[in-house]
């Protein structure tokens, strides 16, 4: 039986913000003139996987924070009449079906981060597209996959229960903590995957890390985060960090960390990118 579609007014999270302004220096020279988010895993750019995950979670309004040299993202989520005319009726036409369907189902709006002052600053730049409602944030270089519900969909369920900001976490090996925001928290009674966050540290050295529970690139944020970000001073690396702003909410007991079900690939690193490529290649072989 087809799933009953929720009415628009029933949905709590209707917008997804994609901070996509970073330089992607780990992928130079590939990212010199091509946005990191457009690098493909097989034939699909990273950001398309992200948009598909958002759609799977019931979100159809995509808000993308871009920067210089990122126009290819806008072109990707637009019709390409000349190309479509060229391949019409050929065996290649179905290759465009997925992206065409996204263009039909979703609206895409863009704003530019003029100076790359960090993820927190990129999220604040997105305020103009989000307004004053809770919203999802998806970092497209963290590619997530799950057989059943997408990670974002799982997180929206958590948000609906606790009505505060939610971060997705994963246990990493202790020598990796300096690559992530790391949380400490107390398991909420009756759950084995949901924590009330008590502390958060951005990229701590292993000896300073409160735990090995690392935040990955999926967030649900309440809109008060914008006022907090406006006041947040540059932190680690001289950048405005979302982790620092979230700590402010956590001190009021208003951040939940959720250990998601599924698999994540860190496609912002060459190792993770290759791992994802192999995984999706094997998967496609099995399916065809
Ligand atoms: P990263 O830390 O992966 O930085 O950003 P990066 O520039 O993309 O990549 P490297 O480290 O130079 O290889 C995490 C996410 O935050 C966004 C990035 O686009 C990425 O999605 N971001 C980061 C911004 O949008 N603006 C910023 O100022 C910084």
Coordinates of N, CA and C in Angstrom, one line a residue, residues 11-122:
X11 N 3.8 19.1 8.5 CA 5.2 18.8 8.6 C 5.9 19.9 9.4
X12 N 6.8 19.4 10.3 CA 7.5 20.4 11.2 C 8.7 20.9 10.5
X13 N 9.4 20.1 9.7 CA 10.6 20.6 9.1 C 10.4 20.6 7.6
X14 N 10.4 21.8 7.0 CA 10.0 21.9 5.6 C 11.2 22.4 4.7
X15 N 12.3 22.9 5.4 CA 13.4 23.4 4.6 C 14.7 22.7 5.0
X16 N 15.6 22.5 4.0 CA 16.9 22.0 4.3 C 18.0 22.9 3.8
X17 N 18.9 23.3 4.6 CA 20.0 24.2 4.3 C 21.2 23.3 3.9
X18 N 21.8 23.7 2.8 CA 23.1 23.0 2.4 C 24.2 24.0 2.4
X19 N 25.0 24.0 3.4 CA 26.2 24.9 3.4 C 27.2 24.3 2.3
X20 N 27.5 25.0 1.3 CA 28.3 24.4 0.2 C 29.3 25.5 -0.3
X21 N 29.8 26.3 0.6 CA 30.6 27.4 0.2 C 32.1 27.1 0.4
X22 N 32.4 26.0 1.1 CA 33.8 25.7 1.5 C 34.7 25.5 0.2
X23 N 36.0 25.7 0.4 CA 36.9 25.6 -0.7 C 37.2 24.1 -1.2
X24 N 37.0 23.2 -0.3 CA 37.3 21.8 -0.6 C 38.8 21.6 -1.0
X25 N 39.6 22.1 -0.1 CA 41.1 22.1 -0.5 C 41.6 20.7 -0.5
X26 N 41.0 19.7 0.2 CA 41.5 18.4 0.2 C 41.4 17.7 -1.1
X27 N 40.6 18.3 -2.0 CA 40.4 17.7 -3.3 C 41.0 18.5 -4.5
X28 N 41.9 19.4 -4.1 CA 42.7 20.2 -5.1 C 43.6 19.2 -5.9
X29 N 43.7 19.3 -7.2 CA 43.2 20.4 -8.0 C 41.8 20.2 -8.5
X30 N 41.2 19.0 -8.2 CA 39.8 18.8 -8.8 C 38.9 19.9 -8.4
X31 N 39.0 20.5 -7.2 CA 38.1 21.5 -6.8 C 38.5 23.0 -7.1
X32 N 39.5 23.1 -8.0 CA 39.9 24.4 -8.3 C 38.8 25.2 -9.0
X33 N 38.2 24.5 -10.0 CA 37.1 25.2 -10.7 C 35.8 24.4 -10.6
X34 N 35.8 23.3 -9.9 CA 34.5 22.5 -9.7 C 34.2 22.5 -8.2
X35 N 32.9 22.7 -7.9 CA 32.6 22.6 -6.5 C 32.7 21.2 -5.9
X36 N 33.2 21.1 -4.7 CA 33.4 19.7 -4.1 C 32.1 19.0 -4.2
X37 N 31.0 19.7 -3.9 CA 29.6 19.1 -3.9 C 29.2 18.5 -5.2
X38 N 29.9 18.9 -6.3 CA 29.6 18.3 -7.6 C 30.4 17.1 -8.0
X39 N 31.4 16.7 -7.1 CA 32.2 15.5 -7.4 C 31.2 14.3 -7.4
X40 N 31.3 13.4 -8.4 CA 30.4 12.3 -8.4 C 30.8 11.1 -7.7
X41 N 29.8 10.4 -7.1 CA 30.0 9.1 -6.6 C 29.3 8.2 -7.7
X42 N 30.0 7.5 -8.5 CA 29.5 6.9 -9.7 C 29.1 8.1 -10.7
X43 N 27.8 8.2 -11.0 CA 27.4 9.2 -12.0 C 26.7 10.4 -11.3
X44 N 26.5 10.3 -10.0 CA 25.7 11.3 -9.4 C 26.5 12.2 -8.4
X45 N 26.3 13.5 -8.6 CA 27.1 14.4 -7.7 C 26.7 14.3 -6.2
X46 N 27.6 14.5 -5.3 CA 27.4 14.4 -3.9 C 26.1 15.2 -3.5
X47 N 25.9 16.4 -4.0 CA 24.8 17.2 -3.5 C 23.5 16.6 -4.0
X48 N 23.5 15.9 -5.1 CA 22.2 15.2 -5.5 C 21.8 14.1 -4.5
X49 N 22.8 13.4 -4.0 CA 22.5 12.4 -3.0 C 21.9 13.1 -1.8
X50 N 22.4 14.3 -1.4 CA 21.9 15.0 -0.3 C 20.5 15.5 -0.5
X51 N 20.2 16.0 -1.6 CA 18.8 16.5 -1.9 C 17.9 15.3 -1.9
X52 N 18.3 14.2 -2.5 CA 17.4 13.0 -2.4 C 17.1 12.6 -1.0
X53 N 18.1 12.7 -0.1 CA 17.9 12.3 1.3 C 16.8 13.3 1.9
X54 N 17.0 14.5 1.6 CA 16.0 15.5 2.1 C 14.6 15.2 1.6
X55 N 14.5 14.9 0.4 CA 13.2 14.6 -0.2 C 12.6 13.4 0.4
X56 N 13.4 12.4 0.7 CA 13.0 11.2 1.3 C 12.4 11.5 2.7
X57 N 13.0 12.6 3.3 CA 12.5 13.0 4.7 C 11.3 13.9 4.6
X58 N 10.8 14.1 3.4 CA 9.5 14.9 3.3 C 9.8 16.4 3.1
X59 N 11.1 16.8 2.8 CA 11.4 18.2 2.6 C 11.5 18.5 1.1
X60 N 10.9 19.6 0.7 CA 11.0 20.0 -0.7 C 11.5 21.4 -1.0
X61 N 11.9 22.0 0.1 CA 12.5 23.4 -0.1 C 13.9 23.3 0.2
X62 N 14.8 23.5 -0.8 CA 16.2 23.4 -0.6 C 16.8 24.8 -0.6
X63 N 17.6 25.1 0.4 CA 18.3 26.4 0.5 C 19.8 26.1 0.5
X64 N 20.4 26.7 -0.5 CA 21.9 26.3 -0.7 C 22.7 27.6 -0.5
X65 N 23.7 27.4 0.4 CA 24.7 28.5 0.6 C 25.9 28.2 -0.3
X66 N 26.1 29.1 -1.3 CA 27.2 28.8 -2.2 C 28.3 29.9 -2.1
X67 N 29.3 29.9 -2.9 CA 30.3 30.9 -2.9 C 30.8 31.0 -4.3
X68 N 31.9 31.7 -4.4 CA 32.5 31.9 -5.8 C 32.8 30.5 -6.4
X69 N 32.6 30.4 -7.7 CA 33.0 29.2 -8.4 C 32.0 28.0 -8.2
X70 N 30.8 28.3 -7.7 CA 29.9 27.2 -7.4 C 28.7 27.2 -8.3
X71 N 28.8 27.9 -9.4 CA 27.6 28.0 -10.2 C 27.1 26.7 -10.8
X72 N 28.0 25.7 -10.9 CA 27.6 24.4 -11.4 C 26.5 23.8 -10.6
X73 N 26.4 24.1 -9.3 CA 25.3 23.6 -8.5 C 24.0 24.1 -9.0
X74 N 23.9 25.4 -9.2 CA 22.7 26.0 -9.7 C 22.3 25.4 -11.1
X75 N 23.2 25.2 -11.9 CA 22.9 24.7 -13.3 C 22.5 23.2 -13.1
X76 N 23.0 22.5 -12.2 CA 22.7 21.1 -12.0 C 21.2 20.9 -11.7
X77 N 20.7 21.8 -10.8 CA 19.3 21.7 -10.4 C 18.4 22.7 -11.3
X78 N 18.6 22.7 -12.6 CA 17.9 23.5 -13.5 C 17.7 22.6 -14.8
X79 N 16.7 23.0 -15.6 CA 16.5 22.3 -16.8 C 17.6 22.6 -17.8
X80 N 17.9 21.6 -18.6 CA 19.0 21.8 -19.6 C 18.4 21.5 -21.0
X81 N 17.6 22.4 -21.6 CA 16.8 22.1 -22.7 C 17.6 21.6 -23.9
X82 N 18.7 22.2 -24.1 CA 19.5 21.7 -25.3 C 20.0 20.3 -25.1
X83 N 20.5 20.0 -24.0 CA 20.9 18.6 -23.7 C 19.8 17.6 -23.7
X84 N 18.6 18.0 -23.1 CA 17.5 17.1 -23.1 C 17.0 16.9 -24.5
X85 N 17.0 17.9 -25.3 CA 16.6 17.8 -26.7 C 17.5 16.8 -27.4
X86 N 18.8 16.9 -27.1 CA 19.8 16.1 -27.8 C 19.6 14.6 -27.5
X87 N 19.2 14.3 -26.2 CA 19.2 12.8 -25.9 C 17.8 12.3 -25.9
X88 N 16.8 13.1 -26.2 CA 15.4 12.7 -26.2 C 15.2 11.5 -27.1
X89 N 14.5 10.5 -26.5 CA 14.3 9.3 -27.3 C 15.4 8.3 -27.4
X90 N 16.6 8.6 -26.9 CA 17.7 7.7 -26.9 C 17.8 6.9 -25.6
X91 N 18.8 6.0 -25.6 CA 18.9 5.2 -24.4 C 19.5 6.0 -23.2
X92 N 20.0 7.2 -23.5 CA 20.6 8.0 -22.5 C 19.5 8.8 -21.7
X93 N 18.3 8.9 -22.3 CA 17.3 9.8 -21.6 C 17.0 9.4 -20.2
X94 N 16.9 8.1 -19.9 CA 16.6 7.7 -18.5 C 17.6 8.2 -17.5
X95 N 18.9 8.4 -17.9 CA 19.9 8.8 -17.0 C 19.6 10.2 -16.3
X96 N 18.7 10.9 -17.0 CA 18.3 12.2 -16.4 C 17.1 12.2 -15.5
X97 N 16.5 11.0 -15.4 CA 15.2 10.9 -14.8 C 15.2 11.4 -13.3
X98 N 16.2 11.0 -12.6 CA 16.3 11.3 -11.1 C 16.4 12.8 -10.9
X99 N 17.3 13.4 -11.6 CA 17.5 14.8 -11.4 C 16.3 15.6 -11.9
X100 N 15.7 15.2 -13.0 CA 14.5 15.9 -13.5 C 13.4 15.8 -12.5
X101 N 13.3 14.7 -11.8 CA 12.2 14.5 -10.8 C 12.4 15.4 -9.7
X102 N 13.7 15.6 -9.2 CA 14.0 16.5 -8.1 C 13.6 17.9 -8.5
X103 N 13.9 18.3 -9.7 CA 13.7 19.7 -10.2 C 12.2 19.9 -10.2
X104 N 11.4 18.9 -10.5 CA 9.9 19.1 -10.5 C 9.4 19.1 -9.1
X105 N 9.9 18.3 -8.2 CA 9.4 18.3 -6.9 C 9.8 19.4 -5.9
X106 N 10.9 20.0 -6.2 CA 11.6 20.8 -5.2 C 11.7 22.3 -5.7
X107 N 11.8 23.2 -4.7 CA 12.3 24.5 -5.1 C 13.7 24.7 -4.5
X108 N 14.6 25.4 -5.3 CA 16.0 25.6 -4.9 C 16.2 27.1 -4.8
X109 N 16.7 27.5 -3.7 CA 17.1 28.9 -3.6 C 18.5 29.0 -3.1
X110 N 19.2 30.1 -3.4 CA 20.6 30.2 -3.2 C 20.9 31.6 -2.6
X111 N 22.0 31.5 -1.7 CA 22.6 32.8 -1.3 C 24.1 32.5 -1.2
X112 N 24.8 33.6 -1.3 CA 26.3 33.5 -1.3 C 26.9 33.9 0.0
X113 N 27.8 33.0 0.5 CA 28.7 33.4 1.6 C 29.9 34.1 1.0
X114 N 30.0 35.4 1.2 CA 31.0 36.2 0.6 C 32.4 35.9 1.1
X115 N 32.5 35.7 2.4 CA 33.8 35.3 3.0 C 33.6 34.0 3.7
X116 N 34.6 33.1 3.5 CA 34.4 31.8 4.1 C 34.9 31.8 5.6
X117 N 34.0 32.1 6.5 CA 34.3 32.3 7.9 C 33.9 31.1 8.7
X118 N 33.6 30.0 8.1 CA 33.3 28.8 8.8 C 31.9 28.3 8.7
X119 N 31.7 27.1 9.1 CA 30.3 26.4 9.0 C 29.3 27.2 9.7
X120 N 29.6 27.7 10.9 CA 28.6 28.5 11.7 C 28.2 29.7 10.9
X121 N 29.2 30.4 10.3 CA 28.9 31.6 9.5 C 28.1 31.3 8.3
X122 N 28.4 30.1 7.7 CA 27.7 29.7 6.5 C 26.2 29.5 6.8

